[in-house]
Short mmCIF file of C-alpha atoms in Angstrom, two decimals:
data_model
loop_
_atom_site.label_atom_id
_atom_site.label_comp_id
_atom_site.label_asym_id
_atom_site.label_seq_id
_atom_site.Cartn_x
_atom_site.Cartn_y
_atom_site.Cartn_z
CA MET A 1 0.00 0.00 0.00
CA SER A 2 1.27 3.49 -0.83
CA LYS A 3 2.31 5.92 1.90
CA SER A 4 -0.99 7.77 1.44
CA GLY A 5 -2.90 4.66 2.49
CA THR A 6 -4.48 4.26 -0.95
CA LYS A 7 -4.22 0.83 -2.55
CA ARG A 8 -2.28 0.51 -5.80
CA ALA A 9 -2.17 -2.10 -8.51
CA ALA A 10 0.74 -2.93 -10.79
CA VAL A 11 0.73 -4.57 -14.22
CA VAL A 12 3.53 -6.80 -15.45
CA TYR A 13 2.81 -7.42 -19.12
CA ASN A 14 4.42 -9.31 -21.95
CA PRO A 15 4.44 -6.97 -24.99
CA THR A 16 4.49 -9.92 -27.39
CA ARG A 17 1.14 -11.08 -25.99
CA VAL A 18 -0.74 -7.89 -25.09
CA THR A 19 -0.67 -4.17 -25.83
CA ALA A 20 -0.25 -1.63 -23.06
CA ALA A 21 -2.82 0.73 -24.59
CA ALA A 22 -5.55 -1.91 -24.51
CA LEU A 23 -4.77 -2.76 -20.88
CA HIS A 24 -4.71 0.93 -19.86
CA SER A 25 -8.21 1.41 -21.31
CA LEU A 26 -9.58 -1.33 -19.04
CA ILE A 27 -7.47 -1.19 -15.88
CA ASP A 28 -7.21 2.59 -15.35
CA PRO A 29 -10.98 3.25 -15.12
CA ALA A 30 -11.52 0.09 -13.03
CA ALA A 31 -8.84 1.18 -10.56
CA ALA A 32 -10.34 4.67 -10.33
CA GLU A 33 -13.84 3.28 -9.75
CA ALA A 34 -12.51 1.04 -6.98
CA GLY A 35 -10.80 4.03 -5.33
CA TRP A 36 -7.28 2.79 -6.00
CA GLY A 37 -4.33 5.03 -6.83
CA ASP A 38 -2.40 5.26 -10.09
CA THR A 39 -1.37 1.88 -11.48
CA LEU A 40 2.30 0.95 -11.87
CA TRP A 41 3.38 -0.49 -15.23
CA TYR A 42 6.22 -2.90 -16.01
CA GLU A 43 7.10 -4.42 -19.39
CA THR A 44 8.78 -7.82 -19.44
CA THR A 45 12.01 -8.38 -21.34
CA ILE A 46 14.16 -11.32 -22.36
CA ALA A 47 16.28 -10.62 -19.28
CA ASP A 48 13.31 -10.40 -16.88
CA SER A 49 10.11 -12.28 -17.65
CA GLY A 50 8.42 -10.95 -14.53
CA LYS A 51 10.04 -12.26 -11.34
CA ASN A 52 12.18 -9.24 -10.49
CA LEU A 53 9.66 -6.81 -11.95
CA SER A 54 6.93 -8.08 -9.61
CA ARG A 55 9.32 -7.77 -6.66
CA GLU A 56 10.04 -4.20 -7.72
CA ALA A 57 6.30 -3.56 -7.84
CA VAL A 58 5.89 -4.85 -4.28
CA ARG A 59 8.74 -2.63 -3.07
CA ALA A 60 6.99 0.32 -4.76
CA GLY A 61 3.86 -0.37 -2.71
CA ALA A 62 1.70 -2.51 -5.00
CA ASP A 63 -1.09 -4.40 -3.24
CA MET A 64 -1.98 -6.40 -6.33
CA VAL A 65 0.05 -7.34 -9.41
CA PHE A 66 -1.58 -8.24 -12.72
CA ALA A 67 0.24 -10.86 -14.80
CA ALA A 68 -0.69 -10.14 -18.42
CA GLY A 69 0.72 -12.75 -20.76
CA GLY A 70 1.11 -16.48 -21.21
CA ASP A 71 1.76 -19.21 -18.65
CA GLY A 72 5.45 -18.28 -18.55
CA THR A 73 4.68 -14.70 -17.54
CA VAL A 74 2.19 -15.85 -14.92
CA ARG A 75 4.68 -18.35 -13.49
CA SER A 76 7.46 -15.78 -13.33
CA VAL A 77 5.31 -13.09 -11.70
CA ALA A 78 4.01 -15.60 -9.16
CA GLU A 79 7.57 -16.57 -8.31
CA GLY A 80 8.33 -12.94 -7.54
CA LEU A 81 5.22 -12.60 -5.35
CA ARG A 82 5.99 -15.71 -3.27
CA ASP A 83 5.31 -15.03 0.42
CA SER A 84 4.74 -11.32 -0.25
CA THR A 85 1.86 -9.07 0.84
CA ALA A 86 0.67 -8.52 -2.74
CA ALA A 87 -1.92 -10.65 -4.55
CA LEU A 88 -1.61 -12.03 -8.07
CA ALA A 89 -4.31 -11.04 -10.56
CA LEU A 90 -4.56 -12.99 -13.81
CA LEU A 91 -5.06 -11.53 -17.27
CA PRO A 92 -4.48 -14.75 -19.23
CA SER A 93 -3.64 -14.42 -22.92
CA GLY A 94 -1.37 -17.37 -23.70
CA THR A 95 -1.67 -20.80 -25.29
CA ALA A 96 -2.93 -22.78 -22.30
CA ASN A 97 -3.80 -20.41 -19.41
CA LEU A 98 -3.74 -23.40 -17.09
CA LEU A 99 -3.81 -21.63 -13.72
CA ALA A 100 -6.83 -19.58 -14.80
CA ARG A 101 -8.60 -22.78 -15.91
CA ASN A 102 -7.91 -24.51 -12.60
CA LEU A 103 -9.18 -21.50 -10.64
CA ASN A 104 -12.29 -21.15 -12.84
CA LEU A 105 -11.26 -17.69 -14.00
CA PRO A 106 -12.31 -16.29 -17.39
CA ILE A 107 -10.27 -17.19 -20.46
CA GLY A 108 -10.22 -14.56 -23.18
CA ASN A 109 -12.51 -12.13 -21.35
CA VAL A 110 -10.15 -9.41 -20.13
CA PRO A 111 -12.86 -6.98 -18.86
CA GLU A 112 -14.30 -9.72 -16.63
CA ALA A 113 -10.83 -10.67 -15.40
CA VAL A 114 -10.11 -7.04 -14.49
CA ALA A 115 -13.42 -6.78 -12.64
CA ILE A 116 -12.66 -9.94 -10.63
CA ALA A 117 -9.27 -8.53 -9.68
CA PHE A 118 -10.75 -5.38 -8.15
CA THR A 119 -14.01 -6.75 -6.74
CA GLY A 120 -13.31 -10.45 -6.07
CA ARG A 121 -11.74 -12.15 -3.07
CA THR A 122 -8.23 -13.26 -2.20
CA ARG A 123 -7.42 -16.97 -2.04
CA HIS A 124 -4.10 -18.33 -0.78
CA ILE A 125 -2.82 -21.23 -2.88
CA ASP A 126 0.28 -23.40 -2.85
CA LEU A 127 3.30 -22.71 -5.02
CA GLY A 128 5.23 -25.64 -6.41
CA ILE A 129 8.99 -25.36 -5.89
CA ALA A 130 11.49 -27.17 -8.11
CA THR A 131 15.08 -27.42 -6.91
CA LEU A 132 17.05 -28.41 -10.01
CA SER A 133 20.43 -30.13 -9.88
CA ARG A 134 22.41 -29.33 -13.03
CA VAL A 135 24.98 -31.60 -14.63
CA ASP A 136 27.78 -29.22 -13.60
CA GLY A 137 26.75 -29.47 -9.94
CA THR A 138 24.98 -26.11 -9.68
CA ILE A 139 21.59 -25.85 -7.96
CA GLU A 140 18.68 -23.67 -9.09
CA GLU A 141 15.29 -23.05 -7.49
CA HIS A 142 12.20 -22.14 -9.53
CA GLY A 143 8.48 -21.94 -8.85
CA PHE A 144 5.61 -23.48 -10.77
CA LEU A 145 1.85 -23.15 -10.48
CA VAL A 146 0.26 -26.06 -12.31
CA MET A 147 2.54 -28.93 -13.32
CA ALA A 148 6.16 -29.86 -13.85
CA GLY A 149 7.46 -32.94 -15.56
CA MET A 150 10.14 -35.08 -17.11
CA GLY A 151 9.83 -37.47 -20.02
CA ILE A 152 7.85 -37.08 -23.21
CA ASP A 153 6.16 -33.86 -22.05
CA ALA A 154 9.48 -32.15 -21.27
CA ASP A 155 11.02 -33.45 -24.50
CA ILE A 156 8.12 -31.95 -26.46
CA MET A 157 8.53 -28.60 -24.69
CA ALA A 158 12.26 -28.62 -25.40
CA ASN A 159 11.59 -29.24 -29.11
CA THR A 160 8.68 -26.81 -29.59
CA ASN A 161 9.31 -24.07 -32.12
CA GLU A 162 8.61 -20.80 -30.29
CA THR A 163 7.89 -18.90 -33.50
CA LEU A 164 5.37 -21.54 -34.52
CA LYS A 165 3.88 -21.47 -31.01
CA ARG A 166 3.23 -17.71 -31.27
CA THR A 167 1.62 -18.28 -34.68
CA VAL A 168 -0.57 -21.38 -34.23
CA GLY A 169 -0.70 -21.84 -30.45
CA TRP A 170 -1.09 -25.38 -29.12
CA LEU A 171 -0.66 -26.90 -32.60
CA ALA A 172 3.06 -26.19 -32.18
CA TYR A 173 3.11 -28.88 -29.47
CA VAL A 174 1.59 -31.34 -31.94
CA ASP A 175 4.37 -30.54 -34.38
CA ALA A 176 6.97 -31.20 -31.66
CA GLY A 177 5.19 -34.37 -30.55
CA ILE A 178 5.28 -35.83 -34.05
CA ARG A 179 9.06 -35.43 -34.01
CA VAL A 180 9.66 -36.56 -30.41
CA ILE A 181 7.30 -39.47 -29.73
CA PRO A 182 8.60 -41.96 -32.35
CA ASN A 183 12.05 -41.90 -30.70
CA ALA A 184 10.85 -41.73 -27.10
CA GLY A 185 11.32 -44.62 -24.72
CA PRO A 186 11.04 -45.31 -20.99
CA PHE A 187 13.83 -44.15 -18.69
CA ARG A 188 14.85 -45.17 -15.19
CA ILE A 189 14.34 -42.97 -12.15
CA ARG A 190 14.73 -43.36 -8.43
CA TYR A 191 12.25 -41.39 -6.35
CA GLN A 192 11.50 -40.84 -2.69
CA LEU A 193 8.39 -39.27 -1.23
CA ASP A 194 8.90 -37.34 2.01
CA ASP A 195 9.11 -39.73 4.98
CA LYS A 196 8.86 -42.79 2.70
CA PRO A 197 11.36 -45.36 1.40
CA SER A 198 12.90 -44.79 -2.03
CA HIS A 199 11.74 -46.69 -5.13
CA SER A 200 12.99 -47.21 -8.65
CA ALA A 201 10.83 -47.26 -11.78
CA HIS A 202 10.96 -47.17 -15.56
CA VAL A 203 8.66 -44.40 -16.78
CA SER A 204 7.72 -42.66 -20.02
CA THR A 205 6.71 -39.48 -18.19
CA ILE A 206 6.44 -38.39 -14.57
CA LEU A 207 4.39 -35.31 -13.71
CA PHE A 208 4.25 -33.29 -10.50
CA GLY A 209 1.02 -31.34 -10.05
CA ASN A 210 -0.04 -28.44 -7.89
CA CYS A 211 -3.44 -28.76 -9.60
CA GLY A 212 -4.73 -31.21 -12.16
CA THR A 213 -6.67 -29.82 -15.15
CA LEU A 214 -4.99 -29.51 -18.56
CA THR A 215 -6.04 -27.81 -21.79
CA GLY A 216 -9.26 -29.18 -23.25
CA GLY A 217 -10.58 -30.17 -19.85
CA LEU A 218 -8.31 -33.22 -19.54
CA GLU A 219 -8.08 -34.26 -15.90
CA MET A 220 -4.50 -35.45 -15.45
CA MET A 221 -4.78 -35.42 -11.65
CA PRO A 222 -8.47 -35.38 -10.72
CA ASP A 223 -7.86 -35.38 -6.96
CA ALA A 224 -5.27 -32.60 -6.91
CA ILE A 225 -6.17 -29.61 -4.72
CA ILE A 226 -4.35 -26.34 -5.20
CA ASP A 227 -4.28 -25.33 -1.52
CA ASP A 228 -3.74 -28.61 0.37
CA GLY A 229 0.03 -28.29 0.86
CA GLN A 230 0.57 -31.43 -1.22
CA LEU A 231 1.87 -32.29 -4.67
CA ASP A 232 0.14 -34.95 -6.73
CA VAL A 233 2.41 -37.16 -8.82
CA ALA A 234 1.38 -39.06 -11.95
CA VAL A 235 3.72 -41.82 -13.13
CA LEU A 236 2.95 -42.78 -16.74
CA GLN A 237 4.08 -46.26 -17.79
CA PRO A 238 2.28 -47.12 -21.04
CA LYS A 239 3.23 -50.19 -23.03
CA GLY A 240 3.13 -49.39 -26.72
CA THR A 241 0.38 -47.64 -28.65
CA LEU A 242 -2.41 -49.38 -26.72
CA GLY A 243 -0.93 -48.06 -23.49
CA TRP A 244 -1.14 -44.45 -24.73
CA ILE A 245 -4.71 -45.07 -25.87
CA ASP A 246 -5.51 -46.31 -22.35
CA ILE A 247 -4.02 -43.14 -20.87
CA TRP A 248 -6.14 -40.98 -23.19
CA ARG A 249 -9.24 -42.98 -22.21
CA LYS A 250 -8.47 -42.55 -18.52
CA LEU A 251 -7.91 -38.80 -18.75
CA ARG A 252 -10.92 -38.09 -20.97
CA TRP A 253 -13.41 -40.69 -19.75
CA GLU A 254 -12.59 -42.06 -16.30
CA ASN A 255 -11.01 -38.96 -14.70
CA GLY A 256 -13.53 -36.67 -16.37
CA VAL A 257 -16.98 -38.02 -17.27
CA LEU A 258 -17.25 -41.02 -14.93
CA ARG A 259 -16.21 -39.19 -11.77
CA ARG A 260 -19.11 -36.75 -12.18
CA SER A 261 -21.83 -39.32 -11.33
CA SER A 262 -22.36 -41.95 -8.65
CA ILE A 263 -22.81 -44.64 -11.32
CA GLY A 264 -19.57 -43.60 -12.96
CA ARG A 265 -17.71 -43.73 -9.65
CA ARG A 266 -19.02 -47.26 -9.08
CA ILE A 267 -17.70 -48.25 -12.50
CA ILE A 268 -14.28 -46.84 -11.57
CA ARG A 269 -14.25 -48.80 -8.29
CA ALA A 270 -15.33 -51.99 -10.07
CA THR A 271 -12.47 -51.76 -12.56
CA SER A 272 -9.81 -50.41 -10.19
CA GLY A 273 -8.14 -53.81 -9.97
CA ASN A 274 -7.12 -53.70 -13.62
CA ALA A 275 -3.49 -52.99 -14.45
CA SER A 276 -3.12 -49.23 -14.90
CA THR A 277 -0.85 -47.22 -17.13
CA ILE A 278 -0.95 -44.34 -14.62
CA THR A 279 0.08 -44.56 -10.97
CA TYR A 280 -0.88 -41.71 -8.66
CA LEU A 281 1.11 -40.64 -5.61
CA ARG A 282 0.83 -37.72 -3.18
CA SER A 283 3.31 -36.03 -0.87
CA SER A 284 4.44 -32.64 0.36
CA GLY A 285 7.70 -33.28 -1.48
CA ILE A 286 9.49 -35.78 -3.71
CA THR A 287 13.14 -36.21 -4.66
CA VAL A 288 14.03 -37.75 -8.02
CA SER A 289 17.44 -38.93 -9.24
CA LEU A 290 18.17 -39.90 -12.84
CA ASP A 291 20.47 -42.47 -14.40
CA LYS A 292 21.03 -40.08 -17.29
CA PRO A 293 20.44 -36.31 -17.52
CA ARG A 294 17.06 -35.28 -18.94
CA ASP A 295 15.06 -32.20 -19.87
CA VAL A 296 12.61 -30.81 -17.33
CA GLU A 297 9.61 -28.52 -17.85
CA LEU A 298 7.76 -26.22 -15.47
CA ASP A 299 4.29 -25.02 -16.45
CA GLY A 300 4.99 -25.81 -20.10
CA ASP A 301 8.34 -24.01 -20.32
CA GLY A 302 11.55 -25.95 -20.84
CA PHE A 303 14.13 -25.46 -18.07
CA GLY A 304 17.00 -27.36 -19.63
CA VAL A 305 18.80 -30.57 -18.71
CA ILE A 306 19.09 -31.79 -15.11
CA SER A 307 20.65 -34.73 -13.30
CA GLY A 308 18.17 -34.70 -10.42
CA VAL A 309 15.43 -32.62 -8.83
CA ARG A 310 13.37 -32.09 -5.71
CA PHE A 311 9.78 -30.93 -6.02
CA ALA A 312 7.88 -29.56 -3.03
CA ALA A 313 4.74 -27.59 -2.21
CA ASP A 314 5.13 -24.24 -0.46
CA ALA A 315 1.77 -24.22 1.29
CA GLY A 316 -0.29 -21.03 0.96
CA ALA A 317 2.68 -19.09 -0.42
CA LEU A 318 0.72 -17.19 -3.08
CA ALA A 319 -2.32 -14.92 -2.78
CA VAL A 320 -4.52 -14.87 -5.90
CA ARG A 321 -7.56 -12.81 -6.74
CA VAL A 322 -10.53 -15.04 -7.62
CA ARG A 323 -14.31 -14.82 -7.97
#
């Protein structure tokens, strides 16, 4: 809050996704109507995608920081607001907008999103924390909001053409998948949930979720809760093409449609003894070591090659404006 006692908002925006003029026309009158002071404006750059800019906004007295851009901008701004007094407000305009989907916030309706920011309520959610061990022995810590992963998903992210992504959106992932999947195979990991013994497994993909809904309404982790202080883990171990078909069926049909009715839930219980291509785990943290270095992704952005990683949930570390 500013020294005058008047609340102030800040906007961290990605100029490749949104235009400042369009945002000014919506946010400035909404702030004035709500009795807030002049809004602070910060444009992201290649050097700073939002983390340090959002921290600067908090130091300048911002009570709320809009993240205007894709999932990468939202993730970076949220990282900067971790454990701060300022709330995150979402103006989603990217390819997936996964956090907005999981919080039931409007996609593609900027006026409604602005109104929610100024008139809604504040909800404290968990922030996923990834501590990455690089091949050269260095350690890095990054936040994520929705999901992180290693395996086919991270390989696709690492091979996605960014120019194509800006042009055709999610179809760029299809292009990358066509090139990656034919050469993909299972890899060996060793993992340990907090306060549990370690295990080894061969996996095609392992995902770590703060919440569970993907683009298109796919429920990767149907029991994940964004403010329970826990991470949900999905271990994918398909065998051949039929295994991937079974995963698609589970995400679209079992995790989605069947869970919505009592009859559907009885069907799930009746077939739960069948061999599954997805194993679900839950813990406040999990440590993973790799036989060979692999790519890792956080919220759909590639974060390079790692030799190991620890994922954990920072409970209630982020305030978000919601309906």
